[in-house]
mmCIF file of C-alpha atoms in Angstrom:
data_model
loop_
_atom_site.group_PDB
_atom_site.id
_atom_site.type_symbol
_atom_site.label_atom_id
_atom_site.label_comp_id
_atom_site.label_asym_id
_atom_site.label_seq_id
_atom_site.Cartn_x
_atom_site.Cartn_y
_atom_site.Cartn_z
ATOM 1 C CA MET E 118 21.728 25.223 39.036
ATOM 2 C CA LYS E 119 18.305 24.032 37.858
ATOM 3 C CA LYS E 120 17.738 27.280 35.957
ATOM 4 C CA ILE E 121 21.066 26.945 34.130
ATOM 5 C CA PHE E 122 20.388 23.324 33.243
ATOM 6 C CA PHE E 123 16.860 24.139 31.997
ATOM 7 C CA THR E 124 18.153 27.086 29.944
ATOM 8 C CA LEU E 125 20.878 24.970 28.315
ATOM 9 C CA PHE E 126 18.379 22.206 27.607
ATOM 10 C CA ALA E 127 15.906 24.649 26.018
ATOM 11 C CA ILE E 128 18.594 26.243 23.836
ATOM 12 C CA SER E 129 19.954 22.879 22.645
ATOM 13 C CA HIS E 130 16.437 21.646 21.869
ATOM 14 C CA TRP E 131 15.717 24.838 19.909
ATOM 15 C CA LEU E 132 18.964 24.514 17.935
ATOM 16 C CA LEU E 133 18.229 20.892 17.036
ATOM 17 C CA THR E 134 14.684 21.779 15.967
ATOM 18 C CA VAL E 135 15.826 24.697 13.821
ATOM 19 C CA HIS E 136 18.565 22.612 12.194
ATOM 20 C CA ALA E 137 16.228 19.720 11.306
ATOM 21 C CA GLN E 138 15.420 19.854 7.598
ATOM 22 C CA SER E 139 12.289 18.463 6.031
ATOM 23 C CA PHE E 140 12.249 17.501 2.381
ATOM 24 C CA GLN E 141 9.052 17.094 0.359
ATOM 25 C CA ILE E 142 8.115 15.324 -2.869
ATOM 26 C CA SER E 143 4.693 16.052 -4.339
ATOM 27 C CA GLY E 144 2.715 15.594 -7.534
ATOM 28 C CA GLN E 145 -0.606 14.644 -9.104
ATOM 29 C CA VAL E 146 -1.604 11.320 -10.674
ATOM 30 C CA PHE E 147 -3.802 11.009 -13.785
ATOM 31 C CA ALA E 148 -5.085 8.137 -15.918
ATOM 32 C CA THR E 149 -6.944 8.871 -19.173
ATOM 33 C CA ASN E 150 -6.927 12.582 -18.222
ATOM 34 C CA LYS E 151 -8.814 11.947 -14.959
ATOM 35 C CA PRO E 152 -7.330 12.219 -11.451
ATOM 36 C CA VAL E 153 -6.580 8.852 -9.838
ATOM 37 C CA GLU E 154 -7.818 8.453 -6.284
ATOM 38 C CA ALA E 155 -6.050 5.999 -3.933
ATOM 39 C CA ALA E 156 -3.023 5.381 -6.151
ATOM 40 C CA THR E 157 -0.191 3.874 -4.086
ATOM 41 C CA VAL E 158 2.816 6.204 -4.024
ATOM 42 C CA ARG E 159 6.091 4.861 -2.636
ATOM 43 C CA LEU E 160 9.309 6.687 -1.851
ATOM 44 C CA LEU E 161 12.225 4.380 -2.680
ATOM 45 C CA LYS E 162 15.925 4.618 -1.923
ATOM 46 C CA ALA E 163 18.325 4.471 -4.850
ATOM 47 C CA ASP E 164 18.635 0.693 -4.237
ATOM 48 C CA SER E 165 14.791 0.348 -4.635
ATOM 49 C CA SER E 166 14.097 -0.403 -0.966
ATOM 50 C CA ILE E 167 10.861 1.176 0.271
ATOM 51 C CA LEU E 168 11.160 4.075 2.716
ATOM 52 C CA LYS E 169 7.675 5.567 2.880
ATOM 53 C CA GLN E 170 4.284 5.012 1.321
ATOM 54 C CA THR E 171 1.132 7.090 0.882
ATOM 55 C CA VAL E 172 -1.959 7.218 -1.324
ATOM 56 C CA SER E 173 -3.225 9.961 -3.585
ATOM 57 C CA ASP E 174 -6.282 11.936 -2.535
ATOM 58 C CA ARG E 175 -9.581 12.405 -4.402
ATOM 59 C CA ASP E 176 -7.985 14.860 -6.852
ATOM 60 C CA GLY E 177 -4.924 12.662 -7.433
ATOM 61 C CA PHE E 178 -2.559 14.802 -5.320
ATOM 62 C CA PHE E 179 0.088 13.252 -3.086
ATOM 63 C CA SER E 180 2.872 14.478 -0.847
ATOM 64 C CA ILE E 181 5.676 12.575 0.892
ATOM 65 C CA ASN E 182 7.948 14.125 3.531
ATOM 66 C CA GLU E 183 11.469 12.864 4.196
ATOM 67 C CA SER E 184 13.853 14.033 6.914
ATOM 68 C CA GLN E 185 17.160 12.967 5.313
ATOM 69 C CA GLU E 186 18.758 14.268 2.192
ATOM 70 C CA GLY E 187 19.728 11.755 -0.445
ATOM 71 C CA ILE E 188 18.876 10.291 -3.823
ATOM 72 C CA TYR E 189 15.406 8.775 -4.158
ATOM 73 C CA LEU E 190 12.899 7.646 -6.723
ATOM 74 C CA VAL E 191 9.107 7.412 -6.645
ATOM 75 C CA SER E 192 6.936 4.516 -7.796
ATOM 76 C CA ILE E 193 3.203 4.879 -8.374
ATOM 77 C CA GLN E 194 0.733 2.001 -8.755
ATOM 78 C CA ALA E 195 -2.995 2.049 -9.436
ATOM 79 C CA VAL E 196 -5.504 -0.638 -10.343
ATOM 80 C CA GLY E 197 -5.693 -1.094 -14.117
ATOM 81 C CA SER E 198 -2.467 0.831 -14.769
ATOM 82 C CA GLN E 199 1.171 -0.004 -15.259
ATOM 83 C CA THR E 200 3.597 0.909 -12.474
ATOM 84 C CA TYR E 201 5.266 4.302 -12.951
ATOM 85 C CA PHE E 202 8.869 4.921 -11.854
ATOM 86 C CA SER E 203 10.277 8.453 -11.676
ATOM 87 C CA ASP E 204 13.810 9.476 -12.543
ATOM 88 C CA MET E 205 16.299 9.747 -9.681
ATOM 89 C CA ILE E 206 15.447 12.645 -7.368
ATOM 90 C CA SER E 207 18.163 14.393 -5.376
ATOM 91 C CA LEU E 208 16.975 16.059 -2.166
ATOM 92 C CA ASN E 209 19.447 18.348 -0.401
ATOM 93 C CA ASP E 210 19.592 21.736 1.303
ATOM 94 C CA SER E 211 19.554 23.591 -2.021
ATOM 95 C CA HIS E 212 16.589 21.507 -3.313
ATOM 96 C CA PRO E 213 14.330 20.749 -0.310
ATOM 97 C CA GLN E 214 11.204 20.331 -2.453
ATOM 98 C CA TYR E 215 10.603 18.381 -5.640
ATOM 99 C CA ASP E 216 7.378 18.551 -7.645
ATOM 100 C CA LEU E 217 6.715 15.687 -10.060
ATOM 101 C CA LYS E 218 3.855 17.758 -11.534
ATOM 102 C CA ALA E 219 1.234 15.756 -13.487
ATOM 103 C CA ILE E 220 1.986 12.048 -13.905
ATOM 104 C CA GLU E 221 -0.023 10.177 -16.540
ATOM 105 C CA LEU E 222 -0.316 6.447 -15.850
ATOM 106 C CA THR E 223 -0.483 4.043 -18.788
ATOM 107 C CA GLN E 224 -3.598 1.852 -18.784
ATOM 108 C CA THR E 225 -3.240 -1.902 -19.018
ATOM 109 C CA ALA E 226 -5.580 -4.093 -21.048
ATOM 110 C CA ASN E 227 -9.234 -3.709 -20.061
ATOM 111 C CA LEU E 228 -11.030 -6.736 -18.701
ATOM 112 C CA GLN E 229 -14.310 -7.429 -20.455
ATOM 113 C CA ASP E 230 -15.878 -10.115 -18.279
ATOM 114 C CA VAL E 231 -14.795 -11.833 -15.121
ATOM 115 C CA THR E 232 -16.214 -15.181 -14.077
ATOM 116 C CA VAL E 233 -15.745 -16.330 -10.506
ATOM 117 C CA THR E 234 -16.321 -19.982 -9.784
ATOM 118 C CA ALA E 235 -16.168 -21.768 -6.477
ATOM 119 C CA LYS E 236 -16.473 -25.360 -5.418
ATOM 120 C CA LYS E 237 -17.874 -26.428 -2.077
ATOM 121 C CA GLN E 238 -15.816 -28.702 0.084
ATOM 122 C CA PHE E 239 -17.239 -32.174 0.602
ATOM 123 C CA ILE E 240 -16.764 -32.013 4.384
ATOM 124 C CA GLU E 241 -16.837 -28.792 6.427
ATOM 125 C CA GLN E 242 -15.791 -28.739 10.075
ATOM 126 C CA LYS E 243 -17.795 -26.254 12.174
ATOM 127 C CA ILE E 244 -17.407 -25.544 15.880
ATOM 128 C CA ASP E 245 -20.169 -27.883 17.017
ATOM 129 C CA LYS E 246 -20.855 -30.049 13.961
ATOM 130 C CA THR E 247 -19.579 -31.573 10.752
ATOM 131 C CA VAL E 248 -21.410 -30.615 7.556
ATOM 132 C CA ILE E 249 -21.367 -32.941 4.556
ATOM 133 C CA ASN E 250 -22.145 -31.310 1.205
ATOM 134 C CA VAL E 251 -23.618 -34.120 -0.843
ATOM 135 C CA ASP E 252 -23.683 -32.122 -4.073
ATOM 136 C CA ALA E 253 -19.888 -31.602 -3.803
ATOM 137 C CA SER E 254 -19.192 -35.337 -3.965
ATOM 138 C CA PRO E 255 -18.639 -36.736 -7.462
ATOM 139 C CA THR E 256 -19.637 -40.228 -6.287
ATOM 140 C CA SER E 257 -23.009 -39.164 -4.865
ATOM 141 C CA VAL E 258 -24.855 -39.372 -8.188
ATOM 142 C CA GLY E 259 -27.578 -42.028 -8.049
ATOM 143 C CA LEU E 260 -27.045 -42.972 -4.397
ATOM 144 C CA SER E 261 -29.681 -42.978 -1.686
ATOM 145 C CA ALA E 262 -29.267 -41.104 1.606
ATOM 146 C CA LEU E 263 -28.412 -44.335 3.430
ATOM 147 C CA GLU E 264 -25.690 -45.210 0.906
ATOM 148 C CA LEU E 265 -24.227 -41.681 1.206
ATOM 149 C CA LEU E 266 -24.072 -41.986 4.974
ATOM 150 C CA GLU E 267 -22.305 -45.341 4.647
ATOM 151 C CA LYS E 268 -19.578 -43.716 2.474
ATOM 152 C CA THR E 269 -19.173 -40.719 4.783
ATOM 153 C CA PRO E 270 -16.003 -40.851 6.877
ATOM 154 C CA GLY E 271 -16.615 -41.065 10.623
ATOM 155 C CA VAL E 272 -20.214 -42.316 10.337
ATOM 156 C CA THR E 273 -20.897 -45.854 11.510
#
């Protein structure tokens, strides 16, 4: 009885494995004729909901596997480039693979200079102490240390 059950289980598992179809979408991403590394590639359903996501390799190549046939589209994003959307892709038993070939991303405007500014908080709470940044207070100009301590909340 155990041998029959094991044989039936092995045959059914083999049939399910053989019948399972894997579909693949692949391509290569370029920007200004250079491969784009770490571009975000998303496989989207026809309604634009995200199914799978991957990144391109050092040479700009990517590959996404899907187990269900259907109609999909691919979006590709990279820093400094506009988002690319493919045409609708139909994956079925007669077309299990789809190659997007070379995809050229359009560059966005180049940034010349970036200035990062930060402002300290007047009062910082640490685990064991409270730090008061005197230079962050606009009313600290011209005051002595004693006058600053008198204006500090929580100090008596």
